[in-house]
Structure formats: structure tokens, C-alpha cells
Coordinates of C-alpha atoms in Angstrom, one line a residue:
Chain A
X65 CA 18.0 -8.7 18.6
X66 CA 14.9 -10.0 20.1
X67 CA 13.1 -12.5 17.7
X68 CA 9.3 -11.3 16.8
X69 CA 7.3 -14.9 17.0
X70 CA 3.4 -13.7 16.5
X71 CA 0.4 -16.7 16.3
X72 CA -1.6 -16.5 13.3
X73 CA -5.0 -14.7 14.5
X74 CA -8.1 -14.3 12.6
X75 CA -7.4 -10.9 11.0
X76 CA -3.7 -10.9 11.4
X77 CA -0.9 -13.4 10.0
X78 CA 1.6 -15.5 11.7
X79 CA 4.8 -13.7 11.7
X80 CA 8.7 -15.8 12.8
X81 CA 11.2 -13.0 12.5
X82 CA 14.3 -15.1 14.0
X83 CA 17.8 -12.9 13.7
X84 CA 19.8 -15.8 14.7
X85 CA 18.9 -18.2 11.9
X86 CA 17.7 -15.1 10.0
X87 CA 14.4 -16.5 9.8
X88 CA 12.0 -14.4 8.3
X89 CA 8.4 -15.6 7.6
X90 CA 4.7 -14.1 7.2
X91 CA 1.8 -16.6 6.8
X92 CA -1.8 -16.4 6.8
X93 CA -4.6 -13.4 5.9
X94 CA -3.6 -9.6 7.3
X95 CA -6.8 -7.6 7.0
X96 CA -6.3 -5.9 10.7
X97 CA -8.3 -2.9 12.3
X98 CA -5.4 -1.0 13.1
X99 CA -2.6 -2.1 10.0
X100 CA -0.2 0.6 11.1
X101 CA 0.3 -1.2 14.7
X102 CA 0.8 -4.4 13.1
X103 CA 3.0 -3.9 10.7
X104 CA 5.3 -0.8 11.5
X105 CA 7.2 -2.9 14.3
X106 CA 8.0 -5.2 12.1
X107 CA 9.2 -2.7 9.7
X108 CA 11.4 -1.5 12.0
X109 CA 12.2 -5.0 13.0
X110 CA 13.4 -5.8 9.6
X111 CA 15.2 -2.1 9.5
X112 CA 17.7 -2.9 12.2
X113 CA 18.0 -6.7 10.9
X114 CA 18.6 -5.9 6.7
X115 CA 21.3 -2.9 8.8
X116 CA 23.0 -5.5 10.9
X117 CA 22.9 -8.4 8.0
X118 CA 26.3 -10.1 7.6
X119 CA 25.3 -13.5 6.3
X120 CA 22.0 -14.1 3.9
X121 CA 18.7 -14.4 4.5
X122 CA 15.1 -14.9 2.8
X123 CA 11.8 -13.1 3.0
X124 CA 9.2 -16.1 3.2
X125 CA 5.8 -14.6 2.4
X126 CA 2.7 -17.2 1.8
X127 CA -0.1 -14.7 2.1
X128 CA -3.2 -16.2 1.2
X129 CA -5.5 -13.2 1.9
X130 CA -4.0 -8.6 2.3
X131 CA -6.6 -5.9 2.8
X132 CA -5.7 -3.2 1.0
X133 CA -4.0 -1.1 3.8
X134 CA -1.7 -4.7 4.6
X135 CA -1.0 -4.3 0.5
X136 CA 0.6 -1.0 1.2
X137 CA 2.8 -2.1 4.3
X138 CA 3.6 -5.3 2.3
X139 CA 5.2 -3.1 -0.7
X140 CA 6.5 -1.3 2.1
X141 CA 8.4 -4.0 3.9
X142 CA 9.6 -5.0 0.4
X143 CA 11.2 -1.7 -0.1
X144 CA 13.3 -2.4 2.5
X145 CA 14.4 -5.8 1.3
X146 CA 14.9 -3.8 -2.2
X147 CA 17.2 -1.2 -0.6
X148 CA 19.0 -3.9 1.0
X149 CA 19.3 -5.7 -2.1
X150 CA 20.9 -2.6 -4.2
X151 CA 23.3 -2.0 -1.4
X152 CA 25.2 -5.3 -1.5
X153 CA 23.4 -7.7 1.4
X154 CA 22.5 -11.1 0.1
X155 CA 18.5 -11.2 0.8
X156 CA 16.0 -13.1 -1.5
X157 CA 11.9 -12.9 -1.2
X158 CA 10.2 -16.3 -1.8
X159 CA 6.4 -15.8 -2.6
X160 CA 4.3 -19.1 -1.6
X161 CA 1.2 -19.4 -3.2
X162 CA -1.8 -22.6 -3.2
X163 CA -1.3 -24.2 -6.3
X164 CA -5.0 -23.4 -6.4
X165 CA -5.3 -20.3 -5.4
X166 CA -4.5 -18.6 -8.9
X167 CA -5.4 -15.1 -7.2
X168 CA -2.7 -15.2 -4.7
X169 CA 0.1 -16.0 -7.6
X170 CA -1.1 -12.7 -9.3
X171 CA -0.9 -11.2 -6.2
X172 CA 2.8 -12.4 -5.8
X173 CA 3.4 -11.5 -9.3
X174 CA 2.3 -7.9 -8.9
X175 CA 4.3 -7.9 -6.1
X176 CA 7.5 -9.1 -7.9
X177 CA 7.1 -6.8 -11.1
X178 CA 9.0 -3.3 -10.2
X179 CA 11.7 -4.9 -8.0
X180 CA 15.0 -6.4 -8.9
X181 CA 15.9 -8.1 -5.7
X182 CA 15.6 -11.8 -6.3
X183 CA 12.0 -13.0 -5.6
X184 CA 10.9 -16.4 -6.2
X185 CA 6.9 -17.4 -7.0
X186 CA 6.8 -20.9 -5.6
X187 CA 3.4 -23.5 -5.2
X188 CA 3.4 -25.0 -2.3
X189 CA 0.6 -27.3 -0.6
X190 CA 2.2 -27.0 2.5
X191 CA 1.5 -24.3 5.5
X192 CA 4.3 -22.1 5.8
X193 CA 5.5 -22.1 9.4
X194 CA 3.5 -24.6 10.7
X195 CA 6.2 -25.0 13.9
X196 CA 4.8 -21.8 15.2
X197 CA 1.1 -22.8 15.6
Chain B
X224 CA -22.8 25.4 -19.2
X225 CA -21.1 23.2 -17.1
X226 CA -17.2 23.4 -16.2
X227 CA -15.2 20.4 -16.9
X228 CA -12.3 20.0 -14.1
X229 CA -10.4 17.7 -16.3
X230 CA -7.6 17.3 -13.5
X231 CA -7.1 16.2 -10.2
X232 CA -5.3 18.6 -8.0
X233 CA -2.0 16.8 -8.1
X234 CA -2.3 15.9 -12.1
X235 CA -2.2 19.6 -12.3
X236 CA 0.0 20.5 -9.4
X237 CA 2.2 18.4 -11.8
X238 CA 1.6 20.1 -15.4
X239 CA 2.2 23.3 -13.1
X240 CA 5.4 22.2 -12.0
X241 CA 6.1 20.8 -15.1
X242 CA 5.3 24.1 -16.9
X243 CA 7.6 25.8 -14.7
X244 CA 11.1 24.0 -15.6
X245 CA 10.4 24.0 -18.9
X246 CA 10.0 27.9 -18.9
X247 CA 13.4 29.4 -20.3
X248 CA 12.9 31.8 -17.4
X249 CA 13.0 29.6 -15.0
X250 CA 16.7 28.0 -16.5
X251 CA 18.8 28.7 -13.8
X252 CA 16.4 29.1 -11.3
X253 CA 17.5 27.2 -8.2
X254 CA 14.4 25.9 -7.2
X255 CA 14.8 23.1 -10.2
X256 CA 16.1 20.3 -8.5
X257 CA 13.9 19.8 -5.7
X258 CA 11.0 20.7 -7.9
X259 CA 12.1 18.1 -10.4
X260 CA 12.2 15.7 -7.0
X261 CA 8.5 16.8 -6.1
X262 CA 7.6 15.7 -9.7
X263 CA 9.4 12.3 -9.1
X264 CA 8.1 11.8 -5.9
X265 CA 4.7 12.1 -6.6
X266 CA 4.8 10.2 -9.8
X267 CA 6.2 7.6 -7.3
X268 CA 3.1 7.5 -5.1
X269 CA 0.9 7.8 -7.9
X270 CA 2.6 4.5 -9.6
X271 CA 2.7 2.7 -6.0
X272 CA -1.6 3.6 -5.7
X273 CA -2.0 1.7 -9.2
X274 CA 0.1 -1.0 -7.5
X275 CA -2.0 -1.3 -4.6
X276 CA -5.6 -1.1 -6.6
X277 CA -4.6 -4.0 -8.7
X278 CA -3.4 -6.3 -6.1
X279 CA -5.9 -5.6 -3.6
X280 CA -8.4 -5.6 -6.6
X281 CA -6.8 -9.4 -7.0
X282 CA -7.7 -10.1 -3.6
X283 CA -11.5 -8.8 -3.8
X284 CA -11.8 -11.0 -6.8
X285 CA -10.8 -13.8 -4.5
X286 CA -12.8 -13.4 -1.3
X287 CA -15.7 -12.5 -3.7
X288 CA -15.8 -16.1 -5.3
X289 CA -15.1 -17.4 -1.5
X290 CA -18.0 -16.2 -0.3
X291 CA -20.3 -17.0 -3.6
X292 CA -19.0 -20.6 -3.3
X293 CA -20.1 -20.4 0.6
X294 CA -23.1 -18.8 -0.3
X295 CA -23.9 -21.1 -2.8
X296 CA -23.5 -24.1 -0.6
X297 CA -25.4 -23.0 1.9
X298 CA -28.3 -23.8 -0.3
X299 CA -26.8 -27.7 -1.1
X300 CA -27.4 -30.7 0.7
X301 CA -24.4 -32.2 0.8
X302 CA -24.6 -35.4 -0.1
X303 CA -26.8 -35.1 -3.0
X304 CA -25.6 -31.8 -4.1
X305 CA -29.8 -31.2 -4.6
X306 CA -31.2 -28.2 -3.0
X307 CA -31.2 -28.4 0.6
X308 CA -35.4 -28.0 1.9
X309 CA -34.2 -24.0 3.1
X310 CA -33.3 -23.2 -0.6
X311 CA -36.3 -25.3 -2.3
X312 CA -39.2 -23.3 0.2
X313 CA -37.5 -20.2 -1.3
X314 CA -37.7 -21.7 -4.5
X315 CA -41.0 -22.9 -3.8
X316 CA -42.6 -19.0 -2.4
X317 CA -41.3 -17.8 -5.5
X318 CA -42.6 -19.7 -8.0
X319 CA -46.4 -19.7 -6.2
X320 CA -46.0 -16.1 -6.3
X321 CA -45.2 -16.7 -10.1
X322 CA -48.5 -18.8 -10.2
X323 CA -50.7 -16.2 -8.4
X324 CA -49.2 -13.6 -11.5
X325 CA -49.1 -15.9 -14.4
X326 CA -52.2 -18.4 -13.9
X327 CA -49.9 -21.5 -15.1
X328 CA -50.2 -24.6 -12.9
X329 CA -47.0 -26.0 -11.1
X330 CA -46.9 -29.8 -10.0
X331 CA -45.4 -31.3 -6.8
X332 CA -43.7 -34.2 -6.7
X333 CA -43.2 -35.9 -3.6
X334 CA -40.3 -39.0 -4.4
X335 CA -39.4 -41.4 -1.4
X336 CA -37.2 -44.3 -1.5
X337 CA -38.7 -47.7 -0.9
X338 CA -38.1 -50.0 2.1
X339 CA -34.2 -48.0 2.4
X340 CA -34.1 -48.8 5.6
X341 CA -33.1 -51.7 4.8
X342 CA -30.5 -50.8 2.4
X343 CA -28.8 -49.3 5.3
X344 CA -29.3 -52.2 7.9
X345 CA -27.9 -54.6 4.8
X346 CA -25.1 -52.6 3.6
X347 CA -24.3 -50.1 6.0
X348 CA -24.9 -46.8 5.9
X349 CA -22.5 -45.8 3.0
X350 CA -23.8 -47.6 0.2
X351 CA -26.8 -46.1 2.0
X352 CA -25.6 -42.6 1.0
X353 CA -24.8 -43.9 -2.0
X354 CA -27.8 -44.9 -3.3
X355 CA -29.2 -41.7 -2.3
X356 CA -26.5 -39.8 -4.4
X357 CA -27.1 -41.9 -7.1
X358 CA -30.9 -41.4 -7.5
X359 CA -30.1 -38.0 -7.3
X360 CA -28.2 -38.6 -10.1
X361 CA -30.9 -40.4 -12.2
X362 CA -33.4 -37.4 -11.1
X363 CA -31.6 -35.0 -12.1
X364 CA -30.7 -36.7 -15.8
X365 CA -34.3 -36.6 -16.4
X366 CA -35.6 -33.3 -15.1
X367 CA -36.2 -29.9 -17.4
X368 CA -33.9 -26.9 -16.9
X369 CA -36.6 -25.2 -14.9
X370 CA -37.5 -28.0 -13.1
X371 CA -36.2 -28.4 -9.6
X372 CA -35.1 -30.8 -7.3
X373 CA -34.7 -31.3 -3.6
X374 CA -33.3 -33.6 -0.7
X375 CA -36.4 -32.8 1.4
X376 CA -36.1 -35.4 4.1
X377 CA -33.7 -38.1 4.7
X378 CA -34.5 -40.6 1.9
X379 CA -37.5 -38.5 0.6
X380 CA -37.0 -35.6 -2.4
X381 CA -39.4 -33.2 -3.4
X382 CA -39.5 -31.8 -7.0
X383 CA -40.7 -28.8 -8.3
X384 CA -42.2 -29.0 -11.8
X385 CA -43.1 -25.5 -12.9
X386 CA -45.3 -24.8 -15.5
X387 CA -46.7 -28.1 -16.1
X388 CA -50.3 -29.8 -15.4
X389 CA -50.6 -33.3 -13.7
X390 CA -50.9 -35.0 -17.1
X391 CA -47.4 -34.2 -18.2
X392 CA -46.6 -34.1 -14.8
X393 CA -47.2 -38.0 -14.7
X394 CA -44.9 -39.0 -17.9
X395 CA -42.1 -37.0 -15.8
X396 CA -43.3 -39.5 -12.3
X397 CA -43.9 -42.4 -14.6
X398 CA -40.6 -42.2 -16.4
X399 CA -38.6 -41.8 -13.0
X400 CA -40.3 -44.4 -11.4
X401 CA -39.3 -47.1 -14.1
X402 CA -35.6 -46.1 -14.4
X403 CA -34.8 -46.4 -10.5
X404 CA -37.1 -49.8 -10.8
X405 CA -34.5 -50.9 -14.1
X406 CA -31.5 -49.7 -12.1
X407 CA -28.7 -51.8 -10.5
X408 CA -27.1 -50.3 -7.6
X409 CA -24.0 -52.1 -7.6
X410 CA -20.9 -52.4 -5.3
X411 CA -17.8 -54.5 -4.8
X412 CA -19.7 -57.1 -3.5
X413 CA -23.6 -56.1 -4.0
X414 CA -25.8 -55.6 -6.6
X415 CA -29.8 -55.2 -6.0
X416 CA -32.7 -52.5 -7.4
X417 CA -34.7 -50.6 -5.6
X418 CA -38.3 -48.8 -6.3
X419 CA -39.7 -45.2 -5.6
X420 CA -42.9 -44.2 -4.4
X421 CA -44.4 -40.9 -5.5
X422 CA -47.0 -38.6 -4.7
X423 CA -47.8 -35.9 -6.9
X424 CA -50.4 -33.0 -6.7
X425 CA -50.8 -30.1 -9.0
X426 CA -51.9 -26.7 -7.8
X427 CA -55.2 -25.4 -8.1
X428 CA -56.2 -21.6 -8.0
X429 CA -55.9 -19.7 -5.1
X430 CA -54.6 -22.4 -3.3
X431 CA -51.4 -22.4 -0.6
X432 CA -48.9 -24.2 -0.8
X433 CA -48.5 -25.9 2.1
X434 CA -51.9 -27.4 0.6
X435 CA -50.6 -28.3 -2.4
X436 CA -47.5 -30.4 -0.3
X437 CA -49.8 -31.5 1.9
X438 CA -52.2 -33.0 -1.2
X439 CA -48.9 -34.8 -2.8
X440 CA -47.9 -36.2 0.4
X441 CA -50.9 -37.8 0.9
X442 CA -50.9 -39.0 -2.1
X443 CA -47.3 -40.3 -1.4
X444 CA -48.6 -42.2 1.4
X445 CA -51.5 -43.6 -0.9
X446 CA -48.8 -45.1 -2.8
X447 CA -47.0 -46.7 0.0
X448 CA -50.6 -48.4 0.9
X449 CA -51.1 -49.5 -2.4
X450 CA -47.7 -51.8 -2.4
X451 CA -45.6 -49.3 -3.8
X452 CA -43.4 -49.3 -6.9
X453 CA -46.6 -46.7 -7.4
X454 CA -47.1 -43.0 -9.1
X455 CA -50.2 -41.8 -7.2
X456 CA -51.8 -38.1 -8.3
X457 CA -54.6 -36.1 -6.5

């Protein structure tokens, strides 16, 4: 599987989707023009991966701004991680969030509420995925 | 008489379908599961809208008080945290507008720092700022709530005194003057005071404002001439 490695851009986050050390990161703000294009490769991405998942892996989302439309493909992309979660694999979602940025842990916290696959809330003064900047 | 729609077209698609499998008719009917799976399915979407609303309504909230925060230091000067001289000519247009309207007299206070040059050339440009920040400081402990107070030049502030003639306007100068005079600006290894000059002028009727600044800062430079360490009014 071909890794997805995207540069954080002014509208759209940094995204490391790595198979082989089942890497899976989103940092930054997502409010693009076209959300559909952004996000449904990596839905599909993440379909084949969560399908092919022997080992573990975690979901490593530190999100400081979503439009609305990226909410809806975020909940989305957490279905899938939700559905893998019931059927056996061994995933886990870890929300980052600013220690000051008291929004974004509601955000995460919303996010967490309906779903039963393990999701951690953690504050973190560190930039998630620096390495690919 | 007007006709209350109390539902939205899927609310009562729903009652509808609802209706329907609970109708004793409709017991066997096999239609039931997959209308009982339309129900669920859009119960589903209408639960995952709520979710949506209140996390993108989280995010609103955010960017909102991002951008009041930016907005709201666009009108700082930075070092001061006064008004920066954009944000006190608003101020200013206003409140003359106010004075046209109401007939009250404002006062201008023109405030500049004596001899800080060579604060900086003795101590460097940091207890430089300092200073600055910390007559700031002392300005601001004195002034009314509707008083207002500006970095209008590099060691020079202007204050706007609204609603008050040059007699009361003098106390405010006076009072000012003598508690940067009393002051010790102190460091690690410094200590010295410092005096103010200050121009004030008052605004007559029908006059414009740039008069009015223009009256106080000649008054300011009055001040200067007469040794400093000086109040000076029109």
C-alpha cells in the first residue's frame, strides 16, 4: 500500500498515512473548498488499511481548527475505525488537543461520545507530525 | 388564519411510517422491516446532523474569539498595550462628533517624556521600553473610565479627556506630572526619575480637531521651552 504523506496547507491539514509502521496522523486546520476531494481518498485509504490490519495501529488526530463539511468526513473516517474496532482489529484514536485551546478538547470530546473504540483526549504542547513539515 | 406546519418533511415522513407499523393492519405486512430500517436510518442522520452542529458550533466559537482577539489588537500598541494613534483618531472623530451633539467640552492632553533620549543612550533601549510601559502604567492608574489613552508617537502619548473643561483638566495634568516626577524607575543596576511635559488644550465650539491637537501641541512645546517638568494649557 502506497503511504499518503500530504504537507500541511493553509486550508487543508497535514496528513502521514504510513501502512508499514501503520502510521496514521492528521494535523493542522481542514476547512477546504472541495472537502469531498480531500478527504474521500483517504477514506478509502484507511478502508483498505483497517481491511488488511494484522498488527495495531492508532488514529493520531490533533486538529486545531474543522469546517463543518471536514466535521462530517472526520465522524466519517471515525466510523471506519469504529467498524474496525467491533470487528476484532486492535485500533485506538488518540485526540491531541492545546492545553489552551479548551474548544478543540470539546471538539475531541464530542467526537469521542457515541463511539466505543478506544479514544484517548490527550494535551499536548507539541506539533503533531512535525517530521513531515 | 394562518396554517401551522409543525413538521419537517422527514419528522413527518417518520410519524407516517411510524403510524404505519403500529397499524394492526399492517401486522404481517412484509414491508415492516425495511420500513422499520428507513426509520432507523434516518433517525441515524438526524442524530449525526446534531453531532456535526455542536462540534462545528465549537469551532465557530473558537475562530470567533481568534479573530476578536486579532481584531482587538489591531487597535494596541504593543508595547504599551495603550491605543495605538489608528484606534485613538477613531476614538477621537467620535467623541468630536459627540461634542458637536452634546455641547460638552473635551480636553487634549498631549504627554511627552523628558530628555528619553537619553534613557536609551544610558541604558539601552530596553529599559528604554520599559520606562515607556511603565508610564503607561502610572497613566493609566490615574485616568477615568471614559478617559482615554494613547501611544501617539514614540515617547509621546496623547489622552483624551471627555467631558471635562481645562480646569479639571489640569488637576488630571498636574497630578500626572508629579507622580512620574516622585517615581523611581529602577533596574538591577539603575535607579533614576524622570519628568513629563504636557500640553493640554480644551475644545472650543465649532472648532476641528486637528485644531484642538494642534493648540495642545503647541502648548506642549511651550513647556519644553519653559524648562520642562511643566503642565502648559491654551
Amino acid at each position: 500500500m502506497d503511504p499518503i504523506i500530504l504537507q500541511a496547507t493553509k486550508s487543508t491539514p497535514a496528513v502521514h498515512f504510513d501502512a508499514q509502521s501503520s502510521i496514521l496522523k492528521i494535523s493542522g486546520e481542514s476547512y477546504p473548498e472541495n472537502a469531498l476531494a480531500f478527504y474521500t481518498p483517504l477514506k478509502q485509504w484507511i478502508q483498505q488499511f483497517l481491511g488488511e490490519l494484522q498488527g495495531s495501529t492508532v488514529l493520531q488526530l490533533h486538529l486545531t481548527y474543522l469546517n463543518t463539511s471536514s466535521t462530517r468526513f472526520m465522524l466519517m473516517l471515525l466510523d471506519q475505525f469504529e467498524d474496525a474496532f467491533k470487528a476484532g482489529k486492535s485500533v485506538e484514536v488518540c485526540w491531541y488537543y492545546h492545553p489552551d485551546d479548551d474548544r478543540s478538547y470539546e471538539a475531541g470530546d464530542e467526537f469521542r461520545e457515541d463511539l466505543t473504540v478506544p479514544f484517548e483526549i490527550l494535551a499536548t504542547t507539541e506539533p503533531l507530525g512535525e517530521e513531515d513539515r | 388564519m394562518t396554517t401551522l406546519t409543525s413538521q419537517d418533511p422527514q419528522t413527518e415522513a417518520l410519524i407516517l411510517a411510524q403510524d404505519m407499523l403500529d397499524d394492526p393492519v399492517n401486522v404481517d405486512n412484509p414491508l415492516r422491516p425495511i420500513v422499520q430500517q428507513l426509520i432507523n436510518s434516518i433517525q441515524a442522520l438526524e442524530r449525526r446532523l446534531d453531532k456535526i452542529s455542536v462540534i462545528s458550533d465549537h469551532y465557530h466559537a473558537q475562530l470567533k474569539s481568534a479573530n476578536e482577539r486579532l481584531e482587538e489588537a489591531a487597535h494596541r500598541d504593543l508595547l504599551t498595550g495603550l491605543s495605538n494613534r489608528r484606534d485613538m483618531i477613531k476614538r477621537l472623530t467620535n467623541e468630536m462628533n459627540r461634542v458637536q451633539q452634546t455641547g460638552q467640552t473635551l480636553t487634549i492632553l498631549l504627554v511627552d517624556v523628558d530628555h528619553f533620549k537619553q534613557v536609551n543612550d544610558t541604558f539601552g533601549h530596553l529599559v528604554g521600553d520599559q520606562v515607556l510601559a511603565d508610564i503607561a502604567d502610572m497613566m493609566r492608574s490615574i485616568l477615568r473610565t471614559s478617559d482615554l489613552c494613547a501611544r501617539w508617537g514614540g515617547e509621546e502619548f496623547l489622552l483624551l479627556l471627555p467631558d471635562t473643561d481645562s480646569s479639571n483638566a489640569k488637576k488630571i495634568a498636574e497630578r500626572l506630572r508629579q507622580i512620574i516626577m516622585n517615581h523611581a524607575f529602577t533596574g538591577k543596576d539603575f535607579s533614576f526619575s524622570l519628568t513629563i511635559s504636557i500640553g493640554g488644550a480644551s475644545s472650543q465650539p465649532a472648532q476641528r480637531l486637528e485644531d484642538i491637537i494642534q493648540a495642545a501641541d503647541t502648548m506642549l512645546y511651550q513647556a519644553k521651552k519653559l524648562g520642562r517638568n511643566s503642565v502648559q494649557f491654551v
